Amino acid sequence: MLHYPEFDPIALRIGPLAIHWYGLMYLVGFALVYALGRVRLARGHTPALQPRDLEDLIFYSVLGVVLGGRLGYVLFYKPAYYLTHPLEVLYLWEGGMSFHGGLIGVILVMVLFARKKGLSFFTVSDFIAPLIPLGLGAGRLGNFINGELWGRPTDVPWAMVFPQSGDGLPRHPSQLYELGLEGLVLFALLWWFSAKPRPTGQVSALFLIGYGAFRFLVEFTREPDNFLGLLAGGMSMGQWLSLPMVALGIALYVFSAKRQSR
């Protein structure tokens, strides 16, 4: 059994200003997206896009992730609570972001961007999809440092005791599982897959399938939110939100393959 290394959630203090690790990991995530995007542009991926387009996409995607992620958490997970505590919707430093809400926010950004540039939505999303996983991994590292979203009780040798859980039980470090699967493994898969020309939409499809499947699996080791518990079918909210991603990804992959073969 391992003991959770208790991090100070504040990475840096500058006078009255406190910079939290949670927010810092978001900045790291977007920096990784930008760096990887420049690499893809330099290799000739998506000639219709230029470095300035990447900068615009990232700037507006930051807004999409933050607003969509927060509103997704509010609506999917705790609507009744925030209805009676509306000001706490703004308390981003306390955590509480939904990946699925953030994804919807980014999709809306890409729809508007593609329309403005006169491009196909999937041309833009296929370019962006391989850039996302390492950013997600940085976010999961932020969850781990913040001591939140811990796993279910277990007796595996690498189990950790998270003081924030308040019960002293050894638990799965599920944040690190997500860092590994949704971050590193999904990045390697998409980076390899997108290195060669693919039918339009297939890179995006693989992202939906990969993230949805990995998130669904990790949820079996992640402690359900105590205010929700397990839902219908013994599945968590994260699993129910991930299933449509996988289904949509499979449908998109098959559709793009059939369209290519015509």
mmCIF file of C-alpha atoms in Angstrom:
data_model
loop_
_atom_site.group_PDB
_atom_site.id
_atom_site.type_symbol
_atom_site.label_atom_id
_atom_site.label_comp_id
_atom_site.label_asym_id
_atom_site.label_seq_id
_atom_site.Cartn_x
_atom_site.Cartn_y
_atom_site.Cartn_z
ATOM 1 C CA MET A 1 0.000 0.000 0.000
ATOM 2 C CA LEU A 2 1.201 3.501 -0.831
ATOM 3 C CA HIS A 3 0.501 6.735 0.965
ATOM 4 C CA TYR A 4 -0.739 9.654 -1.032
ATOM 5 C CA PRO A 5 1.916 12.405 -1.123
ATOM 6 C CA GLU A 6 0.003 15.306 0.374
ATOM 7 C CA PHE A 7 0.547 18.236 -1.975
ATOM 8 C CA ASP A 8 -0.148 21.830 -1.133
ATOM 9 C CA PRO A 9 -2.969 22.670 -3.568
ATOM 10 C CA ILE A 10 -1.403 26.112 -3.999
ATOM 11 C CA ALA A 11 1.611 25.981 -6.316
ATOM 12 C CA LEU A 12 2.736 29.582 -5.914
ATOM 13 C CA ARG A 13 1.852 32.659 -3.885
ATOM 14 C CA ILE A 14 2.557 36.155 -5.137
ATOM 15 C CA GLY A 15 1.401 38.492 -2.402
ATOM 16 C CA PRO A 16 -2.356 37.980 -2.027
ATOM 17 C CA LEU A 17 -2.479 36.045 -5.301
ATOM 18 C CA ALA A 18 -2.516 32.240 -4.991
ATOM 19 C CA ILE A 19 -1.898 30.104 -8.054
ATOM 20 C CA HIS A 20 -3.447 26.649 -7.621
ATOM 21 C CA TRP A 21 -2.024 23.483 -9.153
ATOM 22 C CA TYR A 22 -5.475 22.719 -10.526
ATOM 23 C CA GLY A 23 -5.508 25.848 -12.659
ATOM 24 C CA LEU A 24 -1.824 25.527 -13.519
ATOM 25 C CA MET A 25 -2.415 22.092 -15.026
ATOM 26 C CA TYR A 26 -5.005 23.601 -17.341
ATOM 27 C CA LEU A 27 -2.370 26.045 -18.580
ATOM 28 C CA VAL A 28 0.081 23.166 -19.076
ATOM 29 C CA GLY A 29 -2.593 21.261 -20.998
ATOM 30 C CA PHE A 30 -3.262 24.107 -23.405
ATOM 31 C CA ALA A 31 0.477 24.698 -23.849
ATOM 32 C CA LEU A 32 0.869 21.046 -24.873
ATOM 33 C CA VAL A 33 -2.016 21.374 -27.331
ATOM 34 C CA TYR A 34 -0.369 24.412 -28.889
ATOM 35 C CA ALA A 35 3.072 22.773 -29.131
ATOM 36 C CA LEU A 36 1.682 19.603 -30.698
ATOM 37 C CA GLY A 37 -0.468 21.643 -33.062
ATOM 38 C CA ARG A 38 2.595 23.482 -34.339
ATOM 39 C CA VAL A 39 4.281 20.131 -34.964
ATOM 40 C CA ARG A 40 1.291 18.906 -37.004
ATOM 41 C CA LEU A 41 1.212 22.114 -39.011
ATOM 42 C CA ALA A 42 4.950 21.882 -39.688
ATOM 43 C CA ARG A 43 4.458 18.325 -40.983
ATOM 44 C CA GLY A 44 1.847 19.499 -43.469
ATOM 45 C CA HIS A 45 -1.269 18.215 -41.731
ATOM 46 C CA THR A 46 -4.365 20.171 -42.747
ATOM 47 C CA PRO A 47 -2.805 22.685 -45.178
ATOM 48 C CA ALA A 48 -5.943 24.822 -44.929
ATOM 49 C CA LEU A 49 -4.917 25.828 -41.393
ATOM 50 C CA GLN A 50 -2.165 28.269 -40.491
ATOM 51 C CA PRO A 51 -0.390 28.984 -37.165
ATOM 52 C CA ARG A 52 -2.681 31.963 -36.546
ATOM 53 C CA ASP A 53 -5.682 29.669 -36.952
ATOM 54 C CA LEU A 54 -4.249 27.349 -34.298
ATOM 55 C CA GLU A 55 -3.831 30.283 -31.924
ATOM 56 C CA ASP A 56 -7.416 31.390 -32.497
ATOM 57 C CA LEU A 57 -8.708 27.851 -32.012
ATOM 58 C CA ILE A 58 -6.863 27.442 -28.720
ATOM 59 C CA PHE A 59 -7.958 30.848 -27.411
ATOM 60 C CA TYR A 60 -11.632 30.145 -28.045
ATOM 61 C CA SER A 61 -11.284 26.521 -26.955
ATOM 62 C CA VAL A 62 -10.075 27.738 -23.559
ATOM 63 C CA LEU A 63 -13.407 29.514 -23.199
ATOM 64 C CA GLY A 64 -15.246 26.437 -24.481
ATOM 65 C CA VAL A 65 -13.499 24.109 -22.024
ATOM 66 C CA VAL A 66 -13.940 26.354 -18.993
ATOM 67 C CA LEU A 67 -17.511 27.438 -19.656
ATOM 68 C CA GLY A 68 -18.660 24.101 -21.065
ATOM 69 C CA GLY A 69 -16.824 22.082 -18.425
ATOM 70 C CA ARG A 70 -18.251 24.091 -15.562
ATOM 71 C CA LEU A 71 -21.787 24.265 -16.935
ATOM 72 C CA GLY A 72 -21.640 20.562 -17.771
ATOM 73 C CA TYR A 73 -20.728 19.771 -14.157
ATOM 74 C CA VAL A 74 -23.494 22.026 -12.889
ATOM 75 C CA LEU A 75 -26.142 20.526 -15.184
ATOM 76 C CA PHE A 76 -25.048 16.872 -15.286
ATOM 77 C CA TYR A 77 -23.945 16.369 -11.691
ATOM 78 C CA LYS A 78 -25.378 18.915 -9.218
ATOM 79 C CA PRO A 79 -28.187 20.933 -10.795
ATOM 80 C CA ALA A 80 -30.290 21.113 -7.620
ATOM 81 C CA TYR A 81 -27.362 22.285 -5.491
ATOM 82 C CA TYR A 82 -26.297 25.079 -7.832
ATOM 83 C CA LEU A 83 -29.888 26.173 -8.311
ATOM 84 C CA THR A 84 -29.880 27.115 -4.635
ATOM 85 C CA HIS A 85 -26.220 28.296 -4.592
ATOM 86 C CA PRO A 86 -25.885 30.085 -7.954
ATOM 87 C CA LEU A 87 -22.836 32.168 -7.036
ATOM 88 C CA GLU A 88 -20.822 28.990 -6.389
ATOM 89 C CA VAL A 89 -20.973 28.234 -10.111
ATOM 90 C CA LEU A 90 -18.109 30.753 -10.314
ATOM 91 C CA TYR A 91 -15.942 28.978 -7.688
ATOM 92 C CA LEU A 92 -13.697 27.264 -10.243
ATOM 93 C CA TRP A 93 -10.796 26.962 -7.791
ATOM 94 C CA GLU A 94 -12.813 24.438 -5.776
ATOM 95 C CA GLY A 95 -12.861 22.032 -8.723
ATOM 96 C CA GLY A 96 -15.931 20.626 -10.367
ATOM 97 C CA MET A 97 -15.463 20.399 -14.122
ATOM 98 C CA SER A 98 -17.100 17.942 -16.499
ATOM 99 C CA PHE A 99 -15.071 16.584 -19.411
ATOM 100 C CA HIS A 100 -18.240 15.885 -21.360
ATOM 101 C CA GLY A 101 -19.427 19.469 -20.859
ATOM 102 C CA GLY A 102 -16.019 20.779 -21.895
ATOM 103 C CA LEU A 103 -16.149 18.602 -25.012
ATOM 104 C CA ILE A 104 -19.505 20.076 -25.972
ATOM 105 C CA GLY A 105 -18.023 23.544 -25.481
ATOM 106 C CA VAL A 106 -15.063 22.759 -27.750
ATOM 107 C CA ILE A 107 -17.346 21.201 -30.378
ATOM 108 C CA LEU A 108 -19.363 24.422 -30.502
ATOM 109 C CA VAL A 109 -16.134 26.407 -30.906
ATOM 110 C CA MET A 110 -15.036 24.158 -33.793
ATOM 111 C CA VAL A 111 -18.440 24.425 -35.486
ATOM 112 C CA LEU A 112 -18.246 28.229 -35.446
ATOM 113 C CA PHE A 113 -14.581 28.258 -36.466
ATOM 114 C CA ALA A 114 -15.138 25.857 -39.383
ATOM 115 C CA ARG A 115 -18.078 27.922 -40.610
ATOM 116 C CA LYS A 116 -16.022 31.123 -40.429
ATOM 117 C CA LYS A 117 -13.128 29.559 -42.370
ATOM 118 C CA GLY A 118 -15.371 27.804 -44.893
ATOM 119 C CA LEU A 119 -14.052 24.380 -43.863
ATOM 120 C CA SER A 120 -15.677 21.071 -43.065
ATOM 121 C CA PHE A 121 -16.216 20.591 -39.327
ATOM 122 C CA PHE A 122 -14.420 17.236 -39.466
ATOM 123 C CA THR A 123 -11.416 18.799 -41.194
ATOM 124 C CA VAL A 124 -10.983 20.933 -38.080
ATOM 125 C CA SER A 125 -11.864 18.218 -35.560
ATOM 126 C CA ASP A 126 -9.525 15.662 -37.193
ATOM 127 C CA PHE A 127 -6.697 18.168 -36.799
ATOM 128 C CA ILE A 128 -7.521 18.941 -33.161
ATOM 129 C CA ALA A 129 -8.357 15.424 -31.882
ATOM 130 C CA PRO A 130 -4.752 14.101 -31.582
ATOM 131 C CA LEU A 131 -3.768 17.214 -29.637
ATOM 132 C CA ILE A 132 -6.296 16.770 -26.859
ATOM 133 C CA PRO A 133 -5.202 13.657 -24.877
ATOM 134 C CA LEU A 134 -2.009 15.083 -23.348
ATOM 135 C CA GLY A 135 -4.015 18.106 -22.246
ATOM 136 C CA LEU A 136 -6.506 15.737 -20.618
ATOM 137 C CA GLY A 137 -3.606 13.940 -18.956
ATOM 138 C CA ALA A 138 -2.396 17.212 -17.453
ATOM 139 C CA GLY A 139 -5.882 17.767 -16.083
ATOM 140 C CA ARG A 140 -5.926 14.320 -14.468
ATOM 141 C CA LEU A 141 -2.570 15.047 -12.888
ATOM 142 C CA GLY A 142 -4.158 18.195 -11.487
ATOM 143 C CA ASN A 143 -6.958 16.044 -10.028
ATOM 144 C CA PHE A 144 -4.350 13.827 -8.360
ATOM 145 C CA ILE A 145 -2.419 16.760 -6.914
ATOM 146 C CA ASN A 146 -5.700 18.277 -5.732
ATOM 147 C CA GLY A 147 -6.523 14.994 -3.972
ATOM 148 C CA GLU A 148 -9.909 14.654 -5.669
ATOM 149 C CA LEU A 149 -11.731 12.027 -7.749
ATOM 150 C CA TRP A 150 -10.020 9.194 -5.908
ATOM 151 C CA GLY A 151 -10.818 5.548 -6.597
ATOM 152 C CA ARG A 152 -12.828 2.868 -4.895
ATOM 153 C CA PRO A 153 -11.471 0.870 -1.946
ATOM 154 C CA THR A 154 -9.108 -1.929 -3.008
ATOM 155 C CA ASP A 155 -6.316 -4.169 -1.766
ATOM 156 C CA VAL A 156 -4.044 -3.941 -4.836
ATOM 157 C CA PRO A 157 -0.362 -3.351 -3.900
ATOM 158 C CA TRP A 158 -0.360 0.154 -5.368
ATOM 159 C CA ALA A 159 -3.480 1.290 -3.510
ATOM 160 C CA MET A 160 -3.237 4.704 -1.857
ATOM 161 C CA VAL A 161 -4.772 6.243 1.226
ATOM 162 C CA PHE A 162 -6.210 9.625 0.288
ATOM 163 C CA PRO A 163 -6.602 11.772 3.427
ATOM 164 C CA GLN A 164 -9.292 13.795 1.653
ATOM 165 C CA SER A 165 -11.572 10.727 1.617
ATOM 166 C CA GLY A 166 -11.756 10.894 5.414
ATOM 167 C CA ASP A 167 -12.028 7.129 5.922
ATOM 168 C CA GLY A 168 -8.395 5.931 5.824
ATOM 169 C CA LEU A 169 -9.197 3.198 3.301
ATOM 170 C CA PRO A 170 -6.648 2.224 0.621
ATOM 171 C CA ARG A 171 -8.069 3.139 -2.770
ATOM 172 C CA HIS A 172 -7.339 2.923 -6.472
ATOM 173 C CA PRO A 173 -5.368 5.965 -7.687
ATOM 174 C CA SER A 174 -7.933 6.264 -10.468
ATOM 175 C CA GLN A 175 -6.703 9.729 -11.448
ATOM 176 C CA LEU A 176 -3.410 8.121 -12.505
ATOM 177 C CA TYR A 177 -5.252 5.396 -14.435
ATOM 178 C CA GLU A 178 -7.014 8.141 -16.365
ATOM 179 C CA LEU A 179 -3.733 9.983 -16.886
ATOM 180 C CA GLY A 180 -2.284 6.797 -18.377
ATOM 181 C CA LEU A 181 -5.240 5.696 -20.516
ATOM 182 C CA GLU A 182 -7.068 8.898 -21.505
ATOM 183 C CA GLY A 183 -3.797 10.818 -21.658
ATOM 184 C CA LEU A 184 -0.754 8.817 -22.708
ATOM 185 C CA VAL A 185 -2.260 5.758 -24.394
ATOM 186 C CA LEU A 186 -4.948 7.681 -26.274
ATOM 187 C CA PHE A 187 -2.373 10.249 -27.391
ATOM 188 C CA ALA A 188 -0.032 7.553 -28.739
ATOM 189 C CA LEU A 189 -2.936 5.848 -30.547
ATOM 190 C CA LEU A 190 -4.256 9.022 -32.174
ATOM 191 C CA TRP A 191 -0.810 10.411 -33.029
ATOM 192 C CA TRP A 192 0.074 7.149 -34.789
ATOM 193 C CA PHE A 193 -3.308 6.849 -36.515
ATOM 194 C CA SER A 194 -3.311 10.443 -37.773
ATOM 195 C CA ALA A 195 0.254 10.258 -39.110
ATOM 196 C CA LYS A 196 -1.133 8.896 -42.402
ATOM 197 C CA PRO A 197 -4.021 10.247 -44.482
ATOM 198 C CA ARG A 198 -7.346 8.892 -43.239
ATOM 199 C CA PRO A 199 -10.923 9.308 -44.449
ATOM 200 C CA THR A 200 -12.371 12.568 -43.146
ATOM 201 C CA GLY A 201 -13.914 12.051 -39.731
ATOM 202 C CA GLN A 202 -12.061 8.872 -38.754
ATOM 203 C CA VAL A 203 -9.515 10.548 -36.473
ATOM 204 C CA SER A 204 -12.362 12.274 -34.660
ATOM 205 C CA ALA A 205 -14.237 8.972 -34.501
ATOM 206 C CA LEU A 206 -11.263 7.191 -32.957
ATOM 207 C CA PHE A 207 -10.986 9.907 -30.322
ATOM 208 C CA LEU A 208 -14.637 9.446 -29.347
ATOM 209 C CA ILE A 209 -14.300 5.663 -29.231
ATOM 210 C CA GLY A 210 -10.985 5.693 -27.376
ATOM 211 C CA TYR A 211 -11.870 8.255 -24.747
ATOM 212 C CA GLY A 212 -15.345 6.854 -24.193
ATOM 213 C CA ALA A 213 -14.058 3.284 -23.805
ATOM 214 C CA PHE A 214 -11.153 4.213 -21.515
ATOM 215 C CA ARG A 215 -13.340 6.440 -19.331
ATOM 216 C CA PHE A 216 -16.010 3.736 -19.129
ATOM 217 C CA LEU A 217 -13.438 1.187 -17.925
ATOM 218 C CA VAL A 218 -11.714 3.462 -15.409
ATOM 219 C CA GLU A 219 -15.066 4.361 -13.878
ATOM 220 C CA PHE A 220 -15.215 0.808 -12.468
ATOM 221 C CA THR A 221 -12.282 1.783 -10.218
ATOM 222 C CA ARG A 222 -13.334 5.378 -9.507
ATOM 223 C CA GLU A 223 -15.431 6.239 -6.460
ATOM 224 C CA PRO A 224 -18.856 7.431 -7.619
ATOM 225 C CA ASP A 225 -19.788 10.953 -6.615
ATOM 226 C CA ASN A 226 -21.273 10.685 -3.129
ATOM 227 C CA PHE A 227 -24.177 12.955 -4.075
ATOM 228 C CA LEU A 228 -25.073 10.707 -7.034
ATOM 229 C CA GLY A 229 -23.847 7.202 -6.314
ATOM 230 C CA LEU A 230 -24.422 4.591 -8.991
ATOM 231 C CA LEU A 231 -27.273 5.101 -11.403
ATOM 232 C CA ALA A 232 -29.385 2.719 -13.508
ATOM 233 C CA GLY A 233 -27.646 -0.531 -14.403
ATOM 234 C CA GLY A 234 -25.130 -0.045 -11.594
ATOM 235 C CA MET A 235 -23.224 2.460 -13.728
ATOM 236 C CA SER A 236 -21.884 5.879 -12.821
ATOM 237 C CA MET A 237 -22.784 9.181 -14.445
ATOM 238 C CA GLY A 238 -19.382 9.148 -16.184
ATOM 239 C CA GLN A 239 -20.190 5.782 -17.738
ATOM 240 C CA TRP A 240 -23.628 6.866 -18.914
ATOM 241 C CA LEU A 241 -22.127 9.975 -20.503
ATOM 242 C CA SER A 242 -19.362 7.932 -22.159
ATOM 243 C CA LEU A 243 -21.578 5.331 -23.819
ATOM 244 C CA PRO A 244 -23.043 7.801 -26.365
ATOM 245 C CA MET A 245 -19.490 8.886 -27.216
ATOM 246 C CA VAL A 246 -18.511 5.321 -28.113
ATOM 247 C CA ALA A 247 -21.719 4.745 -30.105
ATOM 248 C CA LEU A 248 -21.325 8.028 -31.993
ATOM 249 C CA GLY A 249 -17.646 7.288 -32.652
ATOM 250 C CA ILE A 250 -18.390 3.842 -34.095
ATOM 251 C CA ALA A 251 -21.168 5.240 -36.306
ATOM 252 C CA LEU A 252 -18.911 8.047 -37.544
ATOM 253 C CA TYR A 253 -16.035 5.644 -38.262
ATOM 254 C CA VAL A 254 -18.251 3.289 -40.283
ATOM 255 C CA PHE A 255 -19.927 6.163 -42.133
ATOM 256 C CA SER A 256 -16.607 7.773 -43.108
ATOM 257 C CA ALA A 257 -15.220 4.424 -44.281
ATOM 258 C CA LYS A 258 -18.281 3.767 -46.465
ATOM 259 C CA ARG A 259 -18.183 7.275 -47.890
ATOM 260 C CA GLN A 260 -14.500 6.836 -48.759
ATOM 261 C CA SER A 261 -15.178 3.544 -50.576
ATOM 262 C CA ARG A 262 -17.825 5.020 -52.874
#
